[in-house]
Amino acid sequence: MSKPNVDRAAAGRAPIHVDVLIAGAGISGIGSAYHLQQQCPGKSYAILEAKETFGGTWDTHKYPGVRSDSDLYTFGYRFKPWVGAPIASGAEILKYMGEVIEENDIGAHIHYGHRITACRWSSADNLWTIEAVRAADGATAVFTAGFLWMCQGYYDHEKPYIPDWPGLADYRGRFVHAQLWDPSTDYAGKRILVIGSGATAATVVPAFAEKAAHVTMLQRSPTYFFCSENKNELADRLREVGIDEPTVHRVVRAQIMHDQDQMTRRCQTEPDTVFEELKELIRAFSGDPNFAFEPHFTPRYRVWQQRLAFCPEGDIFKAAVQGKLSVVTDTIDRFTEKGVRTASGEEIEADIIVAATGFNLSVMGGIPFSVDGAPVDWADTVTYRGMMMTGVPNLAWVMGYFRASWTLRVDMVGDFVCNLLGHMDDIGARKVEVALRPEDAGMAILPWIEADNFNPGYLMRGLDAMPRRGDKPEWRHNQDYWAEKDAFPLIDLRGAEFVYDGQRSSPELASAVAAE
Ligand SMILES: Cc1cc2nc3c(=O)[nH]c(=O)nc-3n(C[C@H](O)[C@H](O)[C@H](O)COP(=O)(O)OP(=O)(O)OC[C@H]3O[C@@H](n4cnc5c(N)ncnc54)[C@H](O)[C@@H]3O)c2cc1C
């Protein structure tokens, strides 16, 4: 058996040391690097990225029509104005990220083709040691860092979720998961079956419908759709009267967040009225005043319990009305040579079957972590506001929002981490941990998410591997941007939940804990 290549990579030199190591060059990692440079200019840092390029999600997904389902005024960073239409293609998002990298000289800090395979914390040295396998030569490069900023996302980029369907091997056509779609595939004139009805299906179905012979969307259950034009009237008007782009960005973000706040509240207080409004939009955009919502477009869950699929210009409904798209609401009995047979006995024949069945959750990129030699089981930890975890020092994780734009939280976590690093410098601390406070004794320790409030499949399937939460705001990631935007700036880094160099922050508290 060949030996691991660790020493050849390090080849007679010490590991590369940085103050902060960022894992991942997706939208979280690039945003975090920007904030670190701006707010902690004295800190050295590196970004390790498994892929050969930046972008994460927006590089991985290459299916036809790939685009955001959030508006880019809020999915874009707060510091870089978005100047295009609100809903952007994957290519436009990559271009925007590329500009952020270039304008801020972030590229020099990124080590592409470096897959992190181990992270070990040593309290004796107050250091993380990070091992990364280099794609170029298979060697293991070693880094050390005072602080680890995990921006590795939440799902496995290589292995999407494919249910264990009976007979899949019998199918003679082309089967692919949307996450692994090869953009050179010719689908013109083909019969395409898309399995799923979430955001990915909502994107890919109208795009396929433009060139395919016919598209069928097979869904287990219906989804809510929000149809809108792909433009923001306020942004257009502000530009027309000569307002500068940074101001347009700031004002339009405020408008969108305000409107989303109203919408979220209304989804909870008057879900039936909201559904009627969504239906009205569908009728208007599809051009069919008698559009039939039963049985394929009347969901069984409450509006907003899962992501509301955005539908620019009502494209999916237009395809349905024009006869280019059929929808089947049923479960799969089995795959056949020619397609899929449903539980009710219908056989759907297809030349290409595309699974839009979602992700496999990957907690901390599946990387083995240890603290002072003991392996970390994330399920044994409790999260501090979805950013830090008990028992794991000098580490922050960027887990964004699912209902609001993910990136809103990238900016907020960026402020928090930079404040924390600055505070540690001020008090001369080299180690910070979060720990339950005396008043948290007896607090209920619960699964990461409140399943009756928000329950996408990949989170439910992977919940056992996720950190736990408590029932107080400090100990949960509640997916509520509107609460967190007010709470985060008030975080007191001298609070009892922060333990620096093994000491509770105030002497009174230290003695209170010691006396427990
Ligand atoms: C098709 C699609 C559309 C979406 N649209 C929206 C939207 O419109 N709005 C919204 O808010 N959210 C959307 N999301 C959610 C989306 O994933 C996030 O918004 C966001 O892009 C996640 O960014 P990230 O940088 O945190 O993670 P990722 O994009 O997953 O990037 C993580 C990076 O870390 C790297 N990495 C992982 N493990 C390792 C390792 N061990 N070593 C080194 N590098 C590693 C990966 O290669 C990757 O480049 C969408 C998701 C998908 C899949």
XYZ file of C-alpha atoms and ligand atoms in Angstrom:
569
model
C 0.000 0.000 0.000
C 1.396 3.398 -0.937
C 2.111 5.897 1.806
C 0.216 9.172 1.973
C 2.094 11.948 0.292
C 2.123 14.431 3.174
C 5.832 14.977 3.397
C 6.423 15.451 -0.310
C 3.977 18.397 -0.359
C 5.515 20.010 2.682
C 8.932 19.050 1.241
C 11.259 20.195 3.938
C 9.280 23.302 4.845
C 6.983 24.101 7.690
C 3.221 24.141 7.153
C 1.898 27.398 5.703
C 0.614 29.506 8.601
C -2.182 32.067 8.383
C -4.186 33.906 11.032
C -7.464 32.824 9.458
C -8.191 29.926 7.149
C -11.379 30.061 5.078
C -12.800 26.764 3.779
C -14.515 27.150 0.394
C -14.589 29.793 -2.351
C -18.337 29.913 -2.906
C -20.399 33.024 -2.295
C -19.867 32.581 1.473
C -16.086 32.169 1.323
C -15.518 35.118 -1.031
C -17.789 37.389 1.043
C -16.064 36.330 4.269
C -12.640 37.059 2.746
C -13.843 40.524 1.746
C -15.045 41.317 5.275
C -11.839 39.991 6.819
C -9.713 42.166 4.535
C -11.824 45.234 5.197
C -12.424 44.888 8.908
C -9.231 43.097 10.049
C -6.649 44.380 7.575
C -3.737 43.109 9.666
C -4.818 39.454 9.524
C -3.218 37.043 7.091
C -5.537 34.523 5.505
C -5.909 31.783 2.921
C -8.906 30.196 1.219
C -8.771 26.479 0.456
C -11.109 25.400 -2.337
C -11.545 21.820 -3.559
C -12.588 22.882 -7.059
C -10.326 24.470 -9.662
C -12.455 27.591 -9.659
C -14.609 29.820 -7.451
C -18.398 29.954 -7.238
C -19.333 26.723 -5.437
C -23.032 26.152 -6.161
C -22.898 28.374 -9.247
C -20.060 26.378 -10.739
C -21.482 22.965 -9.845
C -24.942 23.448 -11.363
C -24.859 23.618 -15.164
C -28.348 22.507 -16.168
C -30.276 24.531 -18.760
C -31.634 27.788 -17.393
C -29.685 27.649 -14.097
C -30.454 30.850 -12.215
C -31.049 32.326 -8.807
C -34.471 32.164 -7.268
C -33.686 35.094 -4.967
C -33.312 38.604 -6.310
C -29.670 39.610 -6.656
C -30.147 42.867 -4.759
C -30.313 40.771 -1.587
C -28.437 37.688 -2.839
C -25.617 40.019 -3.850
C -23.365 41.312 -1.090
C -24.263 44.522 0.704
C -20.925 46.026 -0.400
C -21.143 45.433 -4.157
C -24.107 46.905 -6.040
C -26.093 44.626 -8.307
C -26.835 46.391 -11.565
C -28.731 43.775 -13.587
C -32.228 42.269 -13.589
C -33.231 40.902 -10.168
C -33.143 37.217 -11.130
C -29.724 36.311 -12.531
C -28.342 33.364 -14.478
C -25.597 31.208 -12.966
C -23.130 32.815 -15.400
C -24.096 36.329 -14.261
C -23.624 35.364 -10.599
C -20.186 33.933 -11.391
C -19.272 37.137 -13.230
C -20.335 39.217 -10.214
C -18.271 37.039 -7.863
C -15.307 37.223 -10.226
C -15.479 41.016 -10.080
C -15.496 40.942 -6.261
C -12.390 38.735 -6.308
C -10.589 40.935 -8.815
C -11.555 44.328 -7.380
C -10.338 43.269 -3.926
C -7.281 41.162 -4.835
C -8.791 38.127 -3.162
C -7.498 35.744 -5.853
C -3.950 35.715 -4.504
C -5.236 34.157 -1.283
C -7.154 31.276 -2.894
C -5.569 27.839 -3.159
C -7.683 26.078 -5.781
C -7.691 22.307 -6.112
C -7.133 21.881 -2.340
C -9.673 19.574 -0.705
C -9.562 19.783 3.081
C -9.406 16.281 4.537
C -8.681 16.894 8.225
C -8.877 19.725 10.784
C -7.213 19.250 14.173
C -7.318 21.742 17.018
C -4.546 21.828 19.636
C -5.191 23.725 22.868
C -1.489 23.454 23.725
C -0.628 25.546 20.653
C -3.970 27.369 20.194
C -3.809 26.349 16.556
C -5.756 24.474 13.933
C -3.774 22.137 11.700
C -5.510 21.662 8.371
C -4.634 19.012 5.830
C -5.699 19.415 2.223
C -5.214 17.013 -0.674
C -4.006 18.795 -3.787
C -5.817 17.830 -6.990
C -2.700 18.553 -9.062
C -0.491 15.823 -7.599
C -2.473 14.044 -4.873
C -0.064 15.365 -2.254
C -1.291 16.560 1.148
C -0.545 20.195 1.908
C -0.508 21.250 5.551
C -1.669 24.626 6.865
C -1.953 25.996 10.364
C -4.351 28.730 11.408
C -5.441 30.562 14.519
C -9.064 30.655 13.371
C -11.101 28.493 11.009
C -13.936 30.078 9.025
C -16.060 27.300 7.530
C -17.710 28.420 4.270
C -18.031 24.981 2.728
C -21.784 25.116 2.175
C -24.274 22.500 3.261
C -24.478 19.813 0.608
C -22.285 17.273 -1.137
C -21.260 18.739 -4.501
C -20.282 15.352 -5.969
C -23.095 13.059 -4.813
C -26.603 14.428 -5.199
C -29.597 12.729 -3.614
C -31.058 9.988 -5.802
C -33.764 7.904 -4.142
C -33.341 4.137 -4.319
C -35.810 3.605 -7.191
C -36.632 0.030 -8.204
C -35.603 -0.849 -11.754
C -33.373 2.171 -12.403
C -30.819 -0.155 -14.048
C -33.499 -1.362 -16.509
C -33.973 2.094 -18.023
C -32.403 2.254 -21.517
C -32.546 6.038 -21.999
C -30.283 8.641 -20.461
C -30.635 9.188 -16.703
C -28.935 12.091 -14.913
C -29.330 14.098 -11.714
C -29.706 17.836 -12.434
C -26.679 18.579 -10.230
C -24.491 16.473 -12.555
C -25.976 17.707 -15.875
C -23.403 17.967 -18.640
C -24.095 21.216 -20.551
C -22.956 19.657 -23.838
C -25.943 17.241 -23.783
C -28.175 17.711 -26.836
C -31.804 17.504 -25.773
C -33.441 19.180 -28.787
C -36.455 17.199 -29.981
C -36.245 14.716 -27.082
C -38.967 13.624 -24.672
C -37.763 14.655 -21.229
C -39.076 13.547 -17.861
C -38.103 15.717 -14.871
C -38.627 14.105 -11.475
C -39.241 16.683 -8.737
C -41.058 19.960 -8.291
C -38.787 22.194 -6.218
C -36.711 25.199 -7.257
C -34.463 23.153 -9.576
C -37.401 21.597 -11.417
C -39.046 25.015 -11.678
C -35.918 26.301 -13.440
C -35.089 23.405 -15.669
C -38.594 22.540 -16.892
C -39.317 25.782 -18.812
C -35.750 25.822 -20.163
C -36.102 22.252 -21.507
C -39.558 23.060 -22.876
C -38.061 25.569 -25.321
C -36.263 22.894 -27.359
C -37.518 19.484 -26.246
C -40.262 17.528 -28.050
C -42.171 17.451 -24.764
C -41.448 17.756 -21.059
C -43.217 15.903 -18.261
C -42.755 16.961 -14.666
C -43.424 14.098 -12.264
C -43.922 15.357 -8.744
C -44.772 13.564 -5.534
C -46.563 16.636 -4.296
C -47.200 20.164 -5.577
C -45.140 23.288 -4.810
C -46.087 26.934 -4.318
C -44.970 29.271 -7.086
C -44.554 33.010 -7.065
C -44.769 34.556 -10.542
C -43.342 37.970 -11.259
C -41.719 39.992 -13.984
C -37.938 39.886 -13.842
C -37.540 43.560 -13.112
C -37.608 45.913 -10.150
C -39.585 49.050 -10.885
C -38.094 51.033 -8.030
C -34.547 50.273 -9.226
C -35.430 51.234 -12.784
C -37.037 54.502 -11.657
C -34.139 55.440 -9.369
C -31.704 54.858 -12.219
C -33.862 56.868 -14.587
C -33.638 59.915 -12.328
C -29.870 59.588 -11.995
C -29.391 57.979 -8.582
C -25.981 56.324 -8.198
C -25.738 52.513 -8.125
C -24.607 52.136 -4.461
C -27.700 54.103 -3.408
C -29.976 52.135 -5.741
C -28.559 48.914 -4.243
C -29.109 50.067 -0.668
C -32.626 51.385 -1.240
C -33.815 48.432 -3.316
C -32.420 45.966 -0.757
C -34.388 47.768 1.931
C -37.532 47.681 -0.195
C -37.218 43.970 -0.993
C -36.475 43.005 2.601
C -39.414 45.036 3.822
C -41.737 43.417 1.280
C -40.447 39.936 2.115
C -40.980 40.596 5.797
C -44.589 41.517 5.106
C -45.004 38.466 2.920
C -43.552 36.100 5.538
C -45.897 37.461 8.182
C -48.879 37.210 5.881
C -47.957 33.612 4.983
C -48.261 32.799 8.667
C -51.312 34.897 9.511
C -53.350 34.594 6.304
C -51.986 31.684 4.232
C -55.229 31.168 2.302
C -55.356 34.784 1.113
C -51.697 34.593 0.063
C -52.391 31.420 -1.898
C -55.285 33.129 -3.688
C -52.941 35.979 -4.644
C -50.315 33.530 -5.924
C -53.034 31.879 -8.027
C -54.099 35.225 -9.454
C -50.529 35.893 -10.588
C -50.371 32.471 -12.228
C -53.615 33.144 -14.125
C -52.289 36.507 -15.293
C -48.843 35.275 -16.395
C -50.038 32.029 -17.982
C -52.638 33.892 -19.982
C -55.294 31.369 -18.897
C -57.972 32.882 -16.642
C -59.293 29.352 -15.996
C -55.930 27.783 -15.153
C -56.626 24.536 -13.256
C -54.862 24.369 -9.864
C -56.217 20.965 -8.892
C -54.563 18.521 -8.637
C -51.040 19.593 -9.659
C -50.655 23.070 -8.197
C -52.338 22.885 -4.793
C -49.660 22.044 -2.195
C -50.310 20.052 0.971
C -47.988 22.046 3.200
C -48.327 25.608 4.478
C -47.035 28.303 2.183
C -43.425 29.159 3.212
C -42.775 25.907 5.123
C -40.465 25.107 2.218
C -38.872 27.512 -0.228
C -41.432 29.296 -2.413
C -40.356 28.560 -5.994
C -39.853 31.756 -7.964
C -41.163 31.785 -11.487
C -39.942 34.747 -13.577
C -42.530 35.800 -16.178
C -44.638 32.739 -15.215
C -42.500 30.667 -17.605
C -43.443 27.233 -16.247
C -47.153 28.019 -16.479
C -46.816 29.412 -19.982
C -45.151 26.123 -21.016
C -48.059 24.203 -19.451
C -50.711 26.307 -21.192
C -48.897 25.974 -24.552
C -48.991 22.172 -24.206
C -45.195 21.826 -24.028
C -45.350 20.613 -20.426
C -47.463 17.962 -18.714
C -47.525 17.522 -14.962
C -48.111 14.178 -13.229
C -48.638 14.086 -9.469
C -47.909 10.557 -8.339
C -45.199 8.364 -6.830
C -42.812 6.142 -8.754
C -43.590 2.460 -8.719
C -40.508 1.552 -10.778
C -38.334 2.462 -13.718
C -38.948 0.511 -16.911
C -36.910 0.130 -20.123
C -38.701 3.116 -21.632
C -39.292 5.378 -18.676
C -41.126 5.330 -15.379
C -44.256 3.561 -14.196
C -46.181 5.406 -11.513
C -48.008 3.907 -8.553
C -51.309 4.444 -10.341
C -50.041 2.400 -13.306
C -49.330 5.176 -15.823
C -46.158 4.681 -17.879
C -44.289 7.871 -18.780
C -41.903 7.269 -21.670
C -38.845 9.488 -22.006
C -35.553 9.718 -23.885
C -33.924 11.593 -21.007
C -34.872 11.416 -17.323
C -33.594 14.193 -15.091
C -33.782 13.743 -11.327
C -34.342 17.090 -9.592
C -34.548 15.338 -6.248
C -32.276 17.504 -4.171
C -29.128 17.221 -2.156
C -27.296 15.101 0.332
C -26.582 17.249 3.355
C -22.871 17.470 4.132
C -22.142 18.707 7.627
C -18.868 20.689 7.660
C -17.976 19.299 4.238
C -17.761 15.795 5.702
C -14.298 16.716 7.014
C -13.108 14.788 10.103
C -12.487 17.278 12.933
C -10.744 16.692 16.235
C -10.173 18.815 19.329
C -7.122 17.900 21.384
C -7.097 14.431 19.861
C -10.802 13.683 20.424
C -12.939 13.343 17.277
C -15.728 15.908 16.987
C -19.255 14.571 16.585
C -21.260 17.636 15.556
C -24.411 16.044 16.931
C -22.856 16.329 20.402
C -22.418 20.089 20.074
C -24.885 22.925 20.623
C -24.850 25.811 18.202
C -24.366 29.429 19.189
C -26.712 31.287 16.776
C -25.881 28.802 14.007
C -22.329 30.229 13.818
C -20.180 28.557 16.478
C -20.453 25.220 18.248
C -19.807 24.309 21.885
C -16.571 22.409 22.494
C -14.985 23.491 19.185
C -12.734 26.538 19.689
C -11.817 29.248 17.192
C -14.264 28.169 14.528
C -17.207 29.879 12.839
C -19.566 28.407 10.260
C -21.498 30.366 7.647
C -24.928 28.837 7.286
C -27.133 31.316 5.447
C -30.854 31.787 5.222
C -33.159 29.615 3.195
C -36.206 31.861 3.191
C -34.351 35.127 2.768
C -31.246 35.348 0.587
C -28.390 33.229 1.897
C -25.908 36.033 1.457
C -27.619 38.399 3.899
C -26.227 36.150 6.597
C -22.775 35.979 4.977
C -22.446 39.730 5.571
C -23.795 39.467 9.133
C -21.590 36.525 10.137
C -18.701 38.440 8.569
C -19.285 41.362 10.933
C -19.581 39.009 13.899
C -16.373 37.082 13.169
C -14.376 40.267 12.532
C -15.669 41.808 15.786
C -14.766 38.616 17.622
C -11.242 38.536 16.192
C -10.805 42.223 17.063
C -12.065 41.644 20.606
C -9.657 38.729 21.081
C -6.785 40.965 20.015
C -7.955 43.681 22.412
C -7.973 41.349 25.417
C -4.950 39.322 24.285
C -6.902 36.055 23.982
C -5.811 33.291 21.621
C -8.696 30.947 22.147
C -12.462 31.449 22.189
C -15.168 28.905 22.785
C -18.885 29.180 23.297
C -20.302 27.410 26.339
C -23.716 27.138 27.943
C -24.157 29.632 30.792
C -25.342 28.903 34.299
C -28.790 30.175 33.296
C -28.863 27.663 30.456
C -28.793 24.714 32.878
C -31.758 22.501 32.121
C -32.401 24.155 28.732
C -34.075 21.760 26.277
C -31.549 20.540 23.698
C -33.328 20.026 20.389
C -32.649 19.145 16.732
C -31.099 21.904 14.566
C -34.352 22.918 12.875
C -37.931 23.299 13.967
C -39.415 20.781 11.574
C -42.959 22.117 11.758
C -41.675 25.539 10.707
C -39.175 24.657 7.968
C -38.560 21.123 6.742
C -36.793 20.598 3.403
C -35.960 16.962 2.623
C -32.154 17.205 2.738
C -32.207 18.778 6.206
C -34.670 16.220 7.525
C -32.614 13.332 6.081
C -29.390 14.624 7.643
C -30.721 16.057 10.872
C -29.091 13.444 13.117
C -25.628 14.573 11.993
C -26.258 18.288 12.607
C -25.360 20.234 15.756
C -28.165 20.627 18.300
C -29.892 23.822 19.317
C -31.390 25.178 22.500
C -34.680 27.003 22.878
C -33.165 30.467 23.483
C -32.195 32.888 20.682
C -28.489 32.548 21.539
C -28.546 28.816 20.978
C -30.406 28.470 17.684
C -30.298 29.450 14.028
C -33.906 30.390 13.608
C -33.831 31.365 9.922
C -35.264 34.755 10.878
C -33.248 37.483 9.169
C -35.539 40.207 10.493
C -34.887 39.238 14.127
C -31.170 38.596 13.627
C -30.436 41.867 11.844
C -31.378 43.686 15.049
C -29.925 41.131 17.468
C -26.490 40.598 15.897
C -25.133 44.151 16.299
C -26.051 43.940 19.997
C -24.068 40.743 20.676
C -21.930 41.403 23.761
C -18.624 39.639 23.206
C -17.977 39.914 26.944
C -21.135 37.897 27.526
C -21.165 34.784 29.630
C -21.494 32.490 26.608
C -17.975 33.389 25.410
C -15.034 31.676 27.095
C -11.616 33.154 26.292
C -8.430 31.175 26.925
C -10.467 28.836 29.124
C -11.803 31.668 31.295
C -15.345 32.963 31.570
C -15.223 36.585 30.517
C -15.980 38.290 33.832
C -14.414 37.348 37.200
C -17.876 37.275 38.884
C -19.094 34.828 36.297
C -15.984 32.681 36.529
C -16.512 32.274 40.260
C -20.228 31.622 39.776
C -19.434 28.812 37.337
C -16.644 27.459 39.557
C -19.078 27.344 42.482
C -21.642 25.296 40.496
C -29.220 25.531 -7.955
C -29.257 26.324 -6.687
C -29.815 27.585 -6.689
C -29.837 28.329 -5.506
N -30.369 29.580 -5.544
C -30.370 30.315 -4.427
C -30.907 31.632 -4.438
O -31.381 32.132 -5.434
N -30.905 32.325 -3.275
C -30.406 31.810 -2.125
O -30.428 32.496 -1.114
N -29.863 30.574 -2.105
C -29.845 29.814 -3.200
N -29.320 28.558 -3.165
C -28.695 28.071 -1.967
C -27.169 28.242 -2.223
O -26.523 27.040 -2.130
C -26.574 29.295 -1.370
O -27.311 30.450 -1.488
C -25.115 29.640 -1.654
O -24.743 29.690 -3.012
C -24.252 28.734 -0.888
O -22.972 29.300 -0.930
P -21.786 28.760 -0.056
O -20.579 29.478 -0.487
O -22.140 28.796 1.386
O -21.696 27.205 -0.400
P -21.370 26.508 -1.779
O -21.889 27.255 -2.920
O -21.818 25.096 -1.594
O -19.794 26.577 -1.867
C -18.989 25.871 -0.975
C -17.614 25.724 -1.569
O -16.798 25.027 -0.617
C -16.054 24.047 -1.272
N -15.765 22.942 -0.360
C -16.655 22.110 0.235
N -15.998 21.192 0.991
C -14.676 21.473 0.865
C -13.498 20.874 1.391
N -13.537 19.784 2.165
N -12.298 21.418 1.058
C -12.233 22.523 0.265
N -13.331 23.107 -0.281
C -14.526 22.589 0.022
C -16.936 23.601 -2.431
O -16.168 23.040 -3.468
C -17.619 24.898 -2.838
O -16.899 25.573 -3.833
C -29.295 27.789 -4.318
C -28.770 26.508 -4.331
C -28.744 25.777 -5.508
C -28.141 24.410 -5.485
